[in-house]
Short mmCIF file of C-alpha atoms in Angstrom, two decimals:
data_model
loop_
_atom_site.label_atom_id
_atom_site.label_comp_id
_atom_site.label_asym_id
_atom_site.label_seq_id
_atom_site.Cartn_x
_atom_site.Cartn_y
_atom_site.Cartn_z
CA ASP A 378 0.32 -0.07 -0.11
CA LEU A 379 0.85 3.89 -0.33
CA ASP A 380 2.30 3.90 3.27
CA ARG A 381 5.07 1.24 3.03
CA VAL A 382 5.97 2.82 -0.34
CA LYS A 383 6.57 5.77 1.36
CA ASN A 384 8.11 4.21 4.44
CA ALA A 385 10.57 1.76 1.87
CA ARG A 386 11.55 5.25 0.34
CA MET A 387 12.22 7.06 3.87
CA LEU A 388 14.53 4.08 4.83
CA ALA A 389 16.12 4.23 1.41
CA LYS A 390 17.04 8.02 1.77
CA LEU A 391 18.69 6.92 5.27
CA LYS A 392 20.51 4.19 4.45
CA LYS A 393 22.07 6.98 1.85
CA LEU A 394 22.60 9.90 4.47
CA HIS A 395 24.31 7.37 6.92
CA THR A 396 26.47 5.62 3.92
CA ASN A 397 27.73 8.66 2.70
CA PHE A 398 28.13 11.01 5.99
CA ARG A 399 29.06 8.05 7.71
CA SER A 400 27.44 9.47 10.70
CA THR A 401 23.94 9.57 12.86
CA ARG A 402 23.91 13.56 13.31
CA ILE A 403 24.41 15.50 9.73
CA ARG A 404 25.99 18.80 10.13
CA TYR A 405 25.23 21.65 7.00
CA THR A 406 25.45 25.29 6.54
CA TYR A 407 22.63 26.83 4.56
CA ASN A 408 23.32 29.95 2.50
CA ILE A 409 20.90 32.15 2.41
CA ASN A 410 21.70 33.13 -1.17
CA GLY A 411 22.84 30.29 -3.03
CA THR A 412 20.66 30.69 -6.22
CA LYS A 413 19.46 33.44 -8.38
CA THR A 414 15.67 32.75 -7.65
CA GLY A 415 17.26 33.62 -3.56
CA ARG A 416 15.99 29.98 -2.51
CA LEU A 417 17.52 28.53 0.20
CA THR A 418 20.76 26.06 -0.43
CA SER A 419 23.14 24.67 1.59
CA LYS A 420 27.02 23.42 1.65
CA GLY A 421 27.80 20.86 -1.07
CA ASN A 422 23.99 20.92 -2.59
CA PHE A 423 22.60 19.02 0.55
CA ASN A 424 18.80 19.21 -0.05
CA ALA A 425 17.84 19.19 3.39
CA LEU A 426 14.93 20.45 2.65
CA ALA A 427 12.86 17.75 0.57
CA LEU A 428 13.53 15.46 3.87
CA GLU A 429 10.92 14.08 5.57
CA LYS A 430 9.78 15.40 9.23
CA PRO A 431 11.61 12.25 10.98
CA ILE A 432 14.44 11.75 9.17
CA LYS A 433 15.64 16.04 9.41
CA SER A 434 15.51 15.06 13.27
CA ILE A 435 18.34 13.76 12.80
CA LEU A 436 20.13 17.04 10.75
CA VAL A 437 21.76 19.95 12.91
CA PRO A 438 22.51 23.25 10.80
CA ASP A 439 25.65 25.20 11.43
CA ASN A 440 24.39 28.40 11.34
CA ASP A 441 23.56 30.38 13.98
CA GLU A 442 20.50 31.29 14.03
CA LEU A 443 17.79 29.20 12.38
CA LYS A 444 14.47 29.76 11.30
CA ILE A 445 11.58 27.47 10.15
CA ILE A 446 10.04 28.20 7.14
CA ASP A 447 6.94 26.57 4.92
CA TYR A 448 8.71 27.38 1.56
CA ASN A 449 5.54 24.82 -0.50
CA ALA A 450 2.91 26.47 1.93
CA MET A 451 4.49 30.11 0.94
CA ASP A 452 4.01 29.03 -3.36
CA LEU A 453 0.51 28.15 -2.93
CA ARG A 454 -0.01 31.62 -0.74
CA THR A 455 2.12 32.95 -3.56
CA ALA A 456 0.23 31.89 -6.49
CA LEU A 457 -3.06 31.81 -5.39
CA LYS A 458 -3.14 35.54 -4.31
CA LEU A 459 -1.59 36.76 -7.68
CA ALA A 460 -3.52 34.12 -10.18
CA GLY A 461 -6.43 36.58 -7.57
CA GLY A 462 -9.85 34.98 -6.08
CA HIS A 463 -9.42 32.19 -3.40
CA GLN A 464 -9.29 35.19 -0.57
CA GLU A 465 -10.76 32.30 1.67
CA LEU A 466 -8.28 29.96 1.45
CA LEU A 467 -5.88 32.92 1.72
CA ASP A 468 -7.14 34.53 4.78
CA CYS A 469 -6.74 30.50 6.41
CA PRO A 470 -4.05 30.19 9.27
CA ASP A 471 -3.70 27.05 7.44
CA ILE A 472 -5.21 26.49 3.94
CA PHE A 473 -5.26 22.60 4.32
CA GLU A 474 -6.86 22.11 7.08
CA CYS A 475 -10.22 24.90 4.72
CA LEU A 476 -9.14 22.28 1.55
CA LEU A 477 -9.78 19.16 3.38
CA ALA A 478 -13.30 19.51 3.93
CA ALA A 479 -13.96 18.83 0.22
CA TYR A 480 -12.46 15.81 0.11
CA VAL A 481 -13.38 13.70 3.54
CA ASP A 482 -17.10 12.59 1.86
CA ILE A 483 -14.35 10.50 -0.38
CA ASP A 484 -12.48 9.38 1.91
CA ALA A 485 -13.03 9.81 5.34
CA THR A 486 -9.00 9.03 6.77
CA LEU A 487 -7.69 11.31 3.85
CA THR A 488 -5.55 14.09 6.46
CA ARG A 489 -3.87 17.30 5.45
CA ASP A 490 -0.38 16.06 4.53
CA ASP A 491 -1.71 13.58 1.78
CA LEU A 492 -3.79 16.55 0.57
CA LYS A 493 -0.37 17.95 0.24
CA GLU A 494 0.81 15.23 -1.43
CA ILE A 495 -1.47 16.22 -4.88
CA VAL A 496 -1.54 19.71 -4.76
CA TYR A 497 2.35 20.62 -3.95
CA PRO A 498 3.32 18.00 -6.74
CA TYR A 499 0.44 19.09 -9.23
CA MET A 500 1.19 22.86 -8.63
CA TYR A 501 5.03 22.45 -9.41
CA GLY A 502 4.04 19.99 -12.74
CA SER A 503 3.29 16.44 -12.08
CA THR A 504 0.86 15.05 -14.59
CA THR A 505 -2.48 13.83 -13.03
CA SER A 506 -1.31 10.07 -13.89
CA SER A 507 1.16 10.14 -11.76
CA LEU A 508 -0.09 11.69 -9.07
CA LYS A 509 -3.24 8.67 -9.52
CA LYS A 510 0.00 6.11 -8.80
CA LYS A 511 0.56 7.40 -5.37
CA ASN A 512 -2.51 9.13 -3.93
CA ASN A 513 -5.80 8.08 -4.10
CA PRO A 514 -7.61 8.64 -8.02
CA GLU A 515 -10.83 9.82 -6.59
CA VAL A 516 -9.26 12.52 -5.02
CA VAL A 517 -7.16 13.31 -7.55
CA ASP A 518 -9.77 14.18 -10.30
CA ARG A 519 -11.76 16.15 -7.70
CA PHE A 520 -8.95 18.28 -7.18
CA ILE A 521 -8.02 18.63 -10.57
CA ASN A 522 -11.40 19.66 -11.66
CA SER A 523 -11.43 22.20 -8.47
CA THR A 524 -11.43 26.00 -9.15
CA VAL A 525 -7.67 25.82 -6.99
CA ALA A 526 -6.56 23.65 -9.77
CA ARG A 527 -8.10 25.39 -12.82
CA ASP A 528 -6.59 28.65 -11.26
CA LEU A 529 -3.21 27.37 -10.97
CA ALA A 530 -3.29 26.02 -14.51
CA THR A 531 -4.61 29.46 -16.14
CA PHE A 532 -2.43 31.19 -13.95
CA LYS A 533 0.58 29.29 -15.24
CA ILE A 534 0.58 30.54 -19.02
CA SER A 535 -0.53 33.82 -18.00
CA LEU A 536 2.18 34.00 -16.30
CA TYR A 537 4.18 32.10 -18.98
CA LYS A 538 3.34 34.63 -21.29
CA GLN A 539 4.09 37.08 -19.11
CA ALA A 540 7.64 36.53 -18.83
CA ARG A 541 7.82 35.62 -22.75
CA LEU A 542 6.86 39.46 -23.80
CA GLN A 543 9.83 40.83 -21.52
CA LYS A 544 12.41 37.72 -23.35
CA PHE A 545 12.46 36.33 -20.31
CA LYS A 546 14.15 38.22 -18.49
CA TYR A 547 11.75 38.54 -15.91
CA THR A 548 11.46 41.30 -13.26
CA THR A 549 9.69 40.50 -9.62
CA PRO A 550 7.63 42.83 -7.75
CA TYR A 551 10.88 42.50 -5.02
CA GLY A 552 12.92 44.15 -8.19
CA ARG A 553 15.07 40.41 -9.35
CA VAL A 554 15.81 40.05 -12.95
CA LEU A 555 15.79 36.32 -13.18
CA ASN A 556 16.87 34.73 -16.36
CA LEU A 557 14.75 32.61 -18.00
CA THR A 558 16.35 32.38 -21.31
CA ASP A 559 17.30 28.58 -20.44
CA LEU A 560 14.16 27.93 -19.92
CA ALA A 561 11.74 29.31 -23.45
CA GLY A 562 8.74 27.00 -23.93
CA ASN A 563 8.76 25.50 -20.75
CA ILE A 564 5.58 27.05 -18.31
CA GLY A 565 5.99 24.60 -15.50
CA GLY A 566 10.01 25.66 -15.18
CA VAL A 567 9.06 29.58 -15.28
CA PHE A 568 6.64 29.37 -12.83
CA ASN A 569 8.18 27.37 -10.99
CA ASN A 570 11.19 30.28 -11.14
CA ILE A 571 9.02 32.84 -10.23
CA ILE A 572 6.85 31.88 -7.65
CA GLN A 573 9.74 30.23 -5.77
CA SER A 574 11.73 33.60 -6.37
CA ILE A 575 8.63 35.61 -4.74
CA SER A 576 8.15 33.54 -2.11
CA SER A 577 11.62 33.63 -1.38
CA ASP A 578 11.92 37.71 -0.93
CA GLN A 579 9.41 37.66 0.65
CA ALA A 580 10.16 35.20 3.89
CA HIS A 581 13.33 37.11 3.35
CA ALA A 582 11.48 40.82 4.37
CA ASP A 583 9.22 39.03 6.97
CA PHE A 584 12.38 37.91 8.90
#
């Protein structure tokens, strides 16, 4: 089942980390200005951000101060805000708690974390077929046909057209100029870079 697949993947990651670092505690350093979008990087390109929560407990950052930022949630809020509408979700302290009510009649055991496994991959470009392989197909279908999903899809195209008008040298609201020429023709790639940049600069401004 899905839980066994997820646990197997997490175990594989743990084994890889232990092999690579030869330690039960892994030390790393974040760089706040490591990418063109303003996204965090870490020394040695160690992608700590993408690890599951149980694995993150063995990580020890070497920075003087550590702020916890949910970049995926910020990306979703940024995209919905720029797309217009859905203020009822933007007003929610937890978007996924508000979204969850629309799906519990399909799957009463569905959690906010389960819903994240559908919404975030969809936002970042996963196909419907790949989402259905990893999640409840009925829940995936309802989300794909929701106004949230449709508005995100429409906004992706709109944002791509804006970038194309700027010859893929896109200037964000924070004045960051993104060179997206290598992503010409890649709607999802352009969307991801712009949204991640705006979210990152917003996070830096807030903190």
